[in-house]
Short mmCIF file of C-alpha atoms in Angstrom, two decimals:
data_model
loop_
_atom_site.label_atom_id
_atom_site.label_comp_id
_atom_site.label_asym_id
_atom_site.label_seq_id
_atom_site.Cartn_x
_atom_site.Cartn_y
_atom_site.Cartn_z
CA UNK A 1 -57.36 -154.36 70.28
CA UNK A 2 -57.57 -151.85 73.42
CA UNK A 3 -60.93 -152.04 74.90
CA UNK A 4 -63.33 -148.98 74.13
CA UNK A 5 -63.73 -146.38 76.28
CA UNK A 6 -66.18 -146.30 79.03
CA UNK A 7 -69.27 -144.62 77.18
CA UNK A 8 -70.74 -141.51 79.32
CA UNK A 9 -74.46 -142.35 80.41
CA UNK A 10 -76.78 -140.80 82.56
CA UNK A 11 -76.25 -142.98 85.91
CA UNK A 12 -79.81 -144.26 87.15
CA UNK A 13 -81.05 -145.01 83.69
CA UNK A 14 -82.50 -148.60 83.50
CA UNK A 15 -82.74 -151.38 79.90
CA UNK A 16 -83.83 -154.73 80.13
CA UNK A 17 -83.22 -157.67 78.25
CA UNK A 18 -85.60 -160.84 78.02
CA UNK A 19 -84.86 -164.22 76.74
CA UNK A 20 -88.05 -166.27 75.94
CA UNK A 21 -89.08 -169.50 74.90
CA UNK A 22 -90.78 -170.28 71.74
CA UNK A 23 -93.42 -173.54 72.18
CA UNK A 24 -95.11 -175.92 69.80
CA UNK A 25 -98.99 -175.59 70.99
CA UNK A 26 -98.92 -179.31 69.54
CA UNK A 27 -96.82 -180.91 72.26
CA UNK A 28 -95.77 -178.06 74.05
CA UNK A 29 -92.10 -178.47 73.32
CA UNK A 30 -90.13 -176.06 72.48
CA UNK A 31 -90.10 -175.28 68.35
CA UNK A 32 -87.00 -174.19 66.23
CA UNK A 33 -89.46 -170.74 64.85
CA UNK A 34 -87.91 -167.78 65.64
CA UNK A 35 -86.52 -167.28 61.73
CA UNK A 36 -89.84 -166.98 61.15
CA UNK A 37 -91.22 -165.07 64.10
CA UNK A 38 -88.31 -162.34 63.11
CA UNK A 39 -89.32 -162.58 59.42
CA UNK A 40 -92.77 -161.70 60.37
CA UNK A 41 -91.65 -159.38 62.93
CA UNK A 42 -90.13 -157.23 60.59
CA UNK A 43 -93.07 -156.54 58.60
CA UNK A 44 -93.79 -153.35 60.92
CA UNK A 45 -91.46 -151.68 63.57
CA UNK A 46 -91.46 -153.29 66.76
CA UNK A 47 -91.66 -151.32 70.12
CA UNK A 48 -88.54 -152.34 70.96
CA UNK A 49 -85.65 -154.44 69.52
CA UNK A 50 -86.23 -158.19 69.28
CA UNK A 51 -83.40 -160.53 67.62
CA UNK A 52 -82.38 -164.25 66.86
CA UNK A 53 -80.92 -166.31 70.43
CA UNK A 54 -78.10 -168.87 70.12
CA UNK A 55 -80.57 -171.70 68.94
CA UNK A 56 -83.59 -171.29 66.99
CA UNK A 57 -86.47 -171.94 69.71
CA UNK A 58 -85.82 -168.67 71.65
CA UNK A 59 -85.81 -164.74 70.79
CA UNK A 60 -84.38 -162.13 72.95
CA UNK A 61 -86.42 -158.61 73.53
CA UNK A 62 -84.68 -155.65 74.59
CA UNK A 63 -86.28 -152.22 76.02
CA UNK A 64 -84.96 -148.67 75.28
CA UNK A 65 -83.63 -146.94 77.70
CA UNK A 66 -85.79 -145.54 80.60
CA UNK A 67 -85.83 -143.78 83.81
CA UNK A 68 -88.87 -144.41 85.47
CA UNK A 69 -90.79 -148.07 86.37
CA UNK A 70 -93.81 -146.89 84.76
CA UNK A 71 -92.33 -146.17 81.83
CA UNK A 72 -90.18 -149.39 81.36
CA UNK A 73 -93.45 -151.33 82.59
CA UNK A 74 -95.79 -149.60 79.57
CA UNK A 75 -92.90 -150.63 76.97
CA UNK A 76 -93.30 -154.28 77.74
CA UNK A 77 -96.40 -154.40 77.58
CA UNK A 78 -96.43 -152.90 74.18
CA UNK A 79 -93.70 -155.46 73.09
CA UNK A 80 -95.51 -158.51 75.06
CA UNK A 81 -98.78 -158.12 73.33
CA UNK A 82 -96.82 -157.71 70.09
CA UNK A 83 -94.96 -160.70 70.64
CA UNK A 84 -98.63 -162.79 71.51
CA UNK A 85 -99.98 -161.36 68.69
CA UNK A 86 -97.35 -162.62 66.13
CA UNK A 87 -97.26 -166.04 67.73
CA UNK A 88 -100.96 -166.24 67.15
CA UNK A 89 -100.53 -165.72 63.21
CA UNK A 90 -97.73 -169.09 63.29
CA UNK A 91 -99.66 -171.00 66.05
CA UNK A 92 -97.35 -170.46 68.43
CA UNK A 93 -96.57 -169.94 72.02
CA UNK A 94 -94.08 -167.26 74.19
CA UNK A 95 -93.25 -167.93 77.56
CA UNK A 96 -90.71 -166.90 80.06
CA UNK A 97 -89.22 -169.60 82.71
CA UNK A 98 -85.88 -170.12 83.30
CA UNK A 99 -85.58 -173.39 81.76
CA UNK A 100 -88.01 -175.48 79.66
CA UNK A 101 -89.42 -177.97 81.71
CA UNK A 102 -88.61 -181.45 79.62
CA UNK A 103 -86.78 -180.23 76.63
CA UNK A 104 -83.67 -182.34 75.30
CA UNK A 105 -80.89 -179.97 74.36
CA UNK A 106 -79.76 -182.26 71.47
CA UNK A 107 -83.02 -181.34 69.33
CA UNK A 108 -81.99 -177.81 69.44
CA UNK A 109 -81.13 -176.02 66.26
CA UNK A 110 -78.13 -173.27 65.81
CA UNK A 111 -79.20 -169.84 64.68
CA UNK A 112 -77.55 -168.98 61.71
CA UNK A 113 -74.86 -166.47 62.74
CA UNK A 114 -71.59 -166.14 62.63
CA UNK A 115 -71.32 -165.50 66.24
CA UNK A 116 -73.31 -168.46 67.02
CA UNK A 117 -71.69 -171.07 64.65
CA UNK A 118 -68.76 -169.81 66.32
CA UNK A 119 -69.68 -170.47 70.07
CA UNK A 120 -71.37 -173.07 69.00
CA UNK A 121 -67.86 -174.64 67.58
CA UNK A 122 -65.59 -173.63 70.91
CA UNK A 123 -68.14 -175.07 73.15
CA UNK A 124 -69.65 -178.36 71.47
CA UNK A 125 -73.17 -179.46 72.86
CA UNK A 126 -73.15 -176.74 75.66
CA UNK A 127 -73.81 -174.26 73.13
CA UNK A 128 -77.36 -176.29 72.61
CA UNK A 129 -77.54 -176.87 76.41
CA UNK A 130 -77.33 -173.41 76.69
CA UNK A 131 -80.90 -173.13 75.71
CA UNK A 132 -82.10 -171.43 78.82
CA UNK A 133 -83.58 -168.12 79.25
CA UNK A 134 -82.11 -165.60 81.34
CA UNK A 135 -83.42 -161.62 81.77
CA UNK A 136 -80.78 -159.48 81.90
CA UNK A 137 -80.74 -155.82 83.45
CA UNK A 138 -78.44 -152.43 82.08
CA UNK A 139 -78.38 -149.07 85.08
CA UNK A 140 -76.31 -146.50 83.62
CA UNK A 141 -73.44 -145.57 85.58
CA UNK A 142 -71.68 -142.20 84.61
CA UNK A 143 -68.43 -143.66 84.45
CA UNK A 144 -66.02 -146.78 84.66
CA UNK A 145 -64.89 -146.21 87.89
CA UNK A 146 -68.64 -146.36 89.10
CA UNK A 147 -69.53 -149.09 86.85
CA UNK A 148 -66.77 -151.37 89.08
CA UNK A 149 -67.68 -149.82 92.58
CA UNK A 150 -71.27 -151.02 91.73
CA UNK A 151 -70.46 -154.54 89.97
CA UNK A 152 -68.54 -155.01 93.00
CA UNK A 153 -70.32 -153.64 95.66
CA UNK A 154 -73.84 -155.50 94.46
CA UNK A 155 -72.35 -158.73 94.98
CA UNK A 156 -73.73 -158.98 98.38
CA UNK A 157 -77.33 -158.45 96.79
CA UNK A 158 -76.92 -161.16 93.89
CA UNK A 159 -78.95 -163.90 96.02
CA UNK A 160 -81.84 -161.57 96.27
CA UNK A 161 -82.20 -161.41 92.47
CA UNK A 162 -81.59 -164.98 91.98
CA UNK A 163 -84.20 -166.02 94.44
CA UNK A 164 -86.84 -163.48 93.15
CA UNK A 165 -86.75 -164.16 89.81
CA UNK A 166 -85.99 -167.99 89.80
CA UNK A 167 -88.60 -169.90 87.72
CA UNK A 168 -86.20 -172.81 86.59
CA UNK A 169 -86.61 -175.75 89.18
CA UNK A 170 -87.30 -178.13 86.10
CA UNK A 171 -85.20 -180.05 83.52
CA UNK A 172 -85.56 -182.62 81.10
CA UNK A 173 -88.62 -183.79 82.67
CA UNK A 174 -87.94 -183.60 86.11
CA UNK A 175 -88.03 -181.46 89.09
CA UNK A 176 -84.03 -180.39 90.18
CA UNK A 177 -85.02 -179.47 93.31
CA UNK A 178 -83.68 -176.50 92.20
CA UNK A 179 -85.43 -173.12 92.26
CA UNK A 180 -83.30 -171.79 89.75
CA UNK A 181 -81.32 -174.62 88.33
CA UNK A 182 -80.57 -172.02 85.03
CA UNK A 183 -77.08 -171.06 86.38
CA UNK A 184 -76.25 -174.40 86.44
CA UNK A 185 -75.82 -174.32 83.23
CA UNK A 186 -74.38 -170.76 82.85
CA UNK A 187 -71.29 -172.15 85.07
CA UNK A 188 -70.14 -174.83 82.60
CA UNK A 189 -68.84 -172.43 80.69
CA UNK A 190 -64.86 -171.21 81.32
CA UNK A 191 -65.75 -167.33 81.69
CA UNK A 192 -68.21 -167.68 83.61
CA UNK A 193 -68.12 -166.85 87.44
CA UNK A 194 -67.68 -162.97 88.51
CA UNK A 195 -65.25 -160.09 87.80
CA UNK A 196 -62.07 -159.75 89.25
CA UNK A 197 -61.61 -157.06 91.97
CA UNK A 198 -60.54 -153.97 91.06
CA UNK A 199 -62.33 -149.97 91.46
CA UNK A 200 -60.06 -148.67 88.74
CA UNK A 201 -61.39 -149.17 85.37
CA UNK A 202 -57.67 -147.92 84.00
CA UNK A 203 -57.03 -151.00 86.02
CA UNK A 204 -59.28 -153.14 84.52
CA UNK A 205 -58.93 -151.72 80.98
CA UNK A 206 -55.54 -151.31 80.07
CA UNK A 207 -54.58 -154.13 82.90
CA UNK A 208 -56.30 -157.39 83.15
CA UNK A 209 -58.59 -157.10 80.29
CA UNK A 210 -55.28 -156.36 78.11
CA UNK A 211 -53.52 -159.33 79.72
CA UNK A 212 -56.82 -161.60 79.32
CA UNK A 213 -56.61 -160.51 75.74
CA UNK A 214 -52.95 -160.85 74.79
CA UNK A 215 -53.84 -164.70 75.91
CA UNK A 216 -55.76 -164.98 72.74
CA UNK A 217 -58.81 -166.69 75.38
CA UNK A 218 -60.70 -163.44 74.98
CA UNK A 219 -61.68 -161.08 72.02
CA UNK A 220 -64.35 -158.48 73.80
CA UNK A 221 -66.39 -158.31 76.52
CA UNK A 222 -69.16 -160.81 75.35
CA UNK A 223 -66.40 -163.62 75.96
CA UNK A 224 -67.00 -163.15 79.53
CA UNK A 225 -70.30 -164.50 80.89
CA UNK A 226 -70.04 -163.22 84.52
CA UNK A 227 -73.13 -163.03 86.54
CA UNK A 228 -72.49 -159.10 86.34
CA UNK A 229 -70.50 -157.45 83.76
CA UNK A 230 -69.50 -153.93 82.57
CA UNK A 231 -70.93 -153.05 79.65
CA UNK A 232 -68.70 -150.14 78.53
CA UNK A 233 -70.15 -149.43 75.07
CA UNK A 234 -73.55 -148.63 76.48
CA UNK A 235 -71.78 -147.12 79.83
CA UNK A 236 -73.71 -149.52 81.98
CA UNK A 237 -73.44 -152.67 84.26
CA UNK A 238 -75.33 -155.56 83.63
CA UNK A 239 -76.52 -157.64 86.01
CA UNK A 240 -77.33 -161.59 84.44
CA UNK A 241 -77.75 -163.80 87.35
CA UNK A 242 -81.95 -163.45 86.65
CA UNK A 243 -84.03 -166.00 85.14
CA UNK A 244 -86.37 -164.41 82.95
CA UNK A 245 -89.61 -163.92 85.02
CA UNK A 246 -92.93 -165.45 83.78
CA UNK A 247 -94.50 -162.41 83.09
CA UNK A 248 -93.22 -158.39 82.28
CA UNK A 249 -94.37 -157.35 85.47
CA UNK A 250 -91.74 -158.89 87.95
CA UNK A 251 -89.12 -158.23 84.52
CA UNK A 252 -89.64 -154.37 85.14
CA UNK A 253 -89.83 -154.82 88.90
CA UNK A 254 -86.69 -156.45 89.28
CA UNK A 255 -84.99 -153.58 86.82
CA UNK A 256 -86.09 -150.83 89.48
CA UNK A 257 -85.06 -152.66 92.55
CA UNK A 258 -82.14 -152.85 90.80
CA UNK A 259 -82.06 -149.15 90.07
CA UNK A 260 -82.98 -148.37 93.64
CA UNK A 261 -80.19 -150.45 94.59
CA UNK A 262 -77.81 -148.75 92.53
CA UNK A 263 -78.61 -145.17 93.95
CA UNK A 264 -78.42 -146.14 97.37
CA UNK A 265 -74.96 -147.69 96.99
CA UNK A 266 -73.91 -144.72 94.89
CA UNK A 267 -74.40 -142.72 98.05
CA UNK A 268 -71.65 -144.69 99.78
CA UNK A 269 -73.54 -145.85 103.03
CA UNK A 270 -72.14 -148.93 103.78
CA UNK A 271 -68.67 -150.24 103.79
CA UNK A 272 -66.75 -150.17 100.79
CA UNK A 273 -66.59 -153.67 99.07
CA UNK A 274 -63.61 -156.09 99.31
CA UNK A 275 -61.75 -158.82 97.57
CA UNK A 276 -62.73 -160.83 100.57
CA UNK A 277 -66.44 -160.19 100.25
CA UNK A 278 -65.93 -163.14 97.76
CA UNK A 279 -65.13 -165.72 100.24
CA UNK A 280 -68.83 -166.26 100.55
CA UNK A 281 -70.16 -165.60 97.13
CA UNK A 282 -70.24 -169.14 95.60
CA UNK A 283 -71.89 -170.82 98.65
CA UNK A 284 -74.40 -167.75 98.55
CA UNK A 285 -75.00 -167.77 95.14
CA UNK A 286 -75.80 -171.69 95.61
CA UNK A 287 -78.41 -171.09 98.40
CA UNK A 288 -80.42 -168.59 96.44
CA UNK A 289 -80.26 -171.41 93.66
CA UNK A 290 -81.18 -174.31 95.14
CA UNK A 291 -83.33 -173.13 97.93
CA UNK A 292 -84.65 -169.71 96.58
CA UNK A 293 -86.62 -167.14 99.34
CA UNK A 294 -85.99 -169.96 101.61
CA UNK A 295 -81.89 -170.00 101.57
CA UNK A 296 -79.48 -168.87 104.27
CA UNK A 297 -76.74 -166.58 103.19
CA UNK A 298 -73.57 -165.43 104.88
CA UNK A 299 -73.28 -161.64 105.16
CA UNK A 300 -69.77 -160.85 103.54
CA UNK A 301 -68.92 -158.55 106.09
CA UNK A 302 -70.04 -159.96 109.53
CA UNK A 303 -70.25 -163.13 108.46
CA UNK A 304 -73.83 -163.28 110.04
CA UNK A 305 -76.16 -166.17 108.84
CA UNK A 306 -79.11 -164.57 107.42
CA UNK A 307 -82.66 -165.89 106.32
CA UNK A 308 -82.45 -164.81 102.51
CA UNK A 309 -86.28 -164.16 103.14
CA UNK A 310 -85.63 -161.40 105.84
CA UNK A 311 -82.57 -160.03 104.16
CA UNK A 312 -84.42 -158.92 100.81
CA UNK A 313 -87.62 -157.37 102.94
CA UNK A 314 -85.45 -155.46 104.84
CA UNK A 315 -83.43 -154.89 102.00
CA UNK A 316 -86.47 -153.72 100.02
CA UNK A 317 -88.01 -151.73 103.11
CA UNK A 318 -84.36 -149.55 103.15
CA UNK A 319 -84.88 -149.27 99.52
CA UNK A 320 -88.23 -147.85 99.56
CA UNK A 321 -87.13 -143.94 99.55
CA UNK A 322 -84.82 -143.91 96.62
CA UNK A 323 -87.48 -146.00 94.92
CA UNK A 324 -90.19 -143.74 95.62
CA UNK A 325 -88.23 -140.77 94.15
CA UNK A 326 -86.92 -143.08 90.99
CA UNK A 327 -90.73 -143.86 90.64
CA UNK A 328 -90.38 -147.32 91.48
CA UNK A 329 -92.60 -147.58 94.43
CA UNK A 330 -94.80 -150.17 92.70
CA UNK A 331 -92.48 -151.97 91.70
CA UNK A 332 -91.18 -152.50 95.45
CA UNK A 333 -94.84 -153.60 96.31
CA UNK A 334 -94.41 -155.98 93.55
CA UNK A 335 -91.32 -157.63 94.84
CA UNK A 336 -92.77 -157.36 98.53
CA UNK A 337 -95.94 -159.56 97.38
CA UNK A 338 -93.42 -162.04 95.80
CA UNK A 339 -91.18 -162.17 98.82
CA UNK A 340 -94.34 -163.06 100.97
CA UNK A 341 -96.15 -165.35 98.54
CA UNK A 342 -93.55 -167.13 96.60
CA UNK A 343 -91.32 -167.21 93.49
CA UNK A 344 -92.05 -168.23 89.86
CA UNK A 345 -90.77 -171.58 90.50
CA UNK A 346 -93.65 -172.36 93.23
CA UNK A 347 -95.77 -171.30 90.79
CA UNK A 348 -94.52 -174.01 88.69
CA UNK A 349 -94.49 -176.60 90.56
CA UNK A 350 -97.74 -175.44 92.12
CA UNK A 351 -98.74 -176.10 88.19
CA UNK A 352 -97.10 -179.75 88.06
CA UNK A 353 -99.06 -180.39 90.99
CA UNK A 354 -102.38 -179.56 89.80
CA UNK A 355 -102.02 -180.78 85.99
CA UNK A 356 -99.87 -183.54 86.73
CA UNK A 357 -97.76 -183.28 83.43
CA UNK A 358 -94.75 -181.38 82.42
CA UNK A 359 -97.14 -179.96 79.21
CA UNK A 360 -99.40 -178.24 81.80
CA UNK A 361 -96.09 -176.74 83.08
CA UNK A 362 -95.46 -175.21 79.74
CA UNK A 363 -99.12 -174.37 79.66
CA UNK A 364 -99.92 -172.27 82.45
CA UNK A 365 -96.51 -170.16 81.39
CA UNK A 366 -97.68 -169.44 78.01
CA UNK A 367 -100.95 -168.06 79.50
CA UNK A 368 -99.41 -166.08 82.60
CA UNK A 369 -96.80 -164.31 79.78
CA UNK A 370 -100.08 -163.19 78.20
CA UNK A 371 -101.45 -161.95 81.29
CA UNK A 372 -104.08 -164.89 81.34
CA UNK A 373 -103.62 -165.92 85.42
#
């Protein structure tokens, strides 16, 4: 089967997607509920759309469509305290995080679905290792040939969203050393990785994505788990390298430096992008993982070593008039404090510190998704 046509969107537009983690308030594991959280979900309509994850101790949350920060921002809100709310009624807890801090992947549960059964049969116990929680982020891009220019050309910028949102330095009980030890897990899969170069999506359509299907290793574009991926049924990219955040407010700040991002590129300032841009991208990608705001990364085109750190402020300080006219101003600020303060994953560590358990961990998440601290 051809792939679909590149939909027609209005470029700029912004959707987020949210992965969270569903926790026993007994001993803070993680608890196979969301068959009921949906059940009860779907007693009223939701201000948003919220379905079933690959196992059954996570949920995924997904925004409409929006333009504007503020807008996006007031949306998650609406579906956060929903969520809380909910939980309450089955005494449980929502978090964000990357990773759950000590949970062991072989208590994990399947969601019933054919998809997942099916995954879940191709890919043995990484389907249940795959419990981790990733946010994921949709810009509209007007057309194919767009969508590629920007999947290609953000490449350079994929350690500044790794660092800023990672809150995943601990698993099965220990600390990785890791700020955002997530993708680690994301890369055991075969389609993982990032999207072959091409600007053309004729190229890409009707030429590798028609070979990659002919192999039979491919039915769609869901079989591909690249850390950004067109999207062409909703006319968008999708950017996945995030871990979710632990609360909506980075979520929607991340989306609009994202959008800001995108309209800056769009106005071609800087050189195009290049198959060789990817000489650096695994060892960059690996710095913003392990070592977060404080990793060195190789510019692609000079081949300058740069302080991650300094790269996203001035990054963000060069973003800061297409954000201001997108609306996302605040959300700049947002990302700003972060930069200077730290990530999610000092925050959890900062936790370990003071409680001394990996419960605490879990904890202090729950309460900072429901705007506690």
């Amino acid at each position: 089967m051809a792939l679909e046509p590149f939909k027609e969107s209005t470029p700029l537009t912004m959707g987020v997607e949210l992965e969270l983690q569903l926790v026993s308030f007994s001993d803070y594991d993680l608890t196979a509920s969301s068959p009921d959280l949906l059940h009860l979900l779907a007693q009223k309509p939701f201000p948003g759309h919220v379905t079933p994850e690959i196992t059954e101790s996570m949920i995924e949350i997904n925004s409409d469509v929006h333009t504007r920060h503020s807008e996006l921002l007031a949306q998650l809100h609406e579906v956060r305290d929903t969520l809380v709310d909910a939980a309450e009624r089955l005494n449980i807890g929502i978090c964000g995080g990357g990773t759950h801090p000590f949970q062991k992947w072989v208590d994990r549960r399947i969601f019933e679905k054919p998809r997942f059964k099916e995954v879940s049969s191709l890919y043995g116990y990484l389907a249940k290792q795959f419990t981790v929680f990733g946010q994921h982020v949709h810009i509209g891009t007007g057309n194919g040939d767009n969508a590629l220019f920007l999947l290609h050309s953000l490449s350079r910028y994929l350690p500044h969203f790794i660092a800023l949102s990672a809150s995943s330095p601990f698993v099965q009980g220990g600390d990785t050393l890791f700020n955002s030890a997530r993708l680690n897990s994301v890369f055991a899969f075969p389609m993982s990785g990032r999207a072959p170069f091409t600007l053309s999506w004729d190229d890409f359509a009707n030429g590798y994505f028609a070979k990659m299907e002919h192999t039979g290793v491919i039915k769609s574009m869901k079989d591909f788990y690249w850390d950004l991926r067109p999207k062409p049924e909703y006319g968008t990219i999708e950017l996945r390298v995030c871990d979710t955040p632990l609360t909506v407010e980075r979520a929607a700040a991340l989306a609009s430096y994202l959008q800001a991002l995108c309209a800056y590129l769009l106005d071609r300032k800087e050189e195009a992008p290049a198959e060789d841009d990817y000489l650096v991208y695994n060892y960059n990608r690996f710095q913003a993982c392990r070592f977060g705001l404080d990793g060195t990364i190789v510019h692609p085109k000079t081949y300058e070593s740069l302080s991650l750190r300094e790269d996203i402020l001035t990054t963000l300080r060069r973003m800061d008039p297409y954000a201001e006219k997108l609306g996302g101003g605040a959300a700049l600020n947002h990302l700003m404090q972060v930069t200077h303060m730290g990530s999610d994953a000092q925050y959890l560590r900062d936790q370990f510190a003071a409680s001394g358990s990996v419960e605490g961990i879990v904890d202090a998440a729950v309460q900072r998704f429901r705007g506690r601290r």
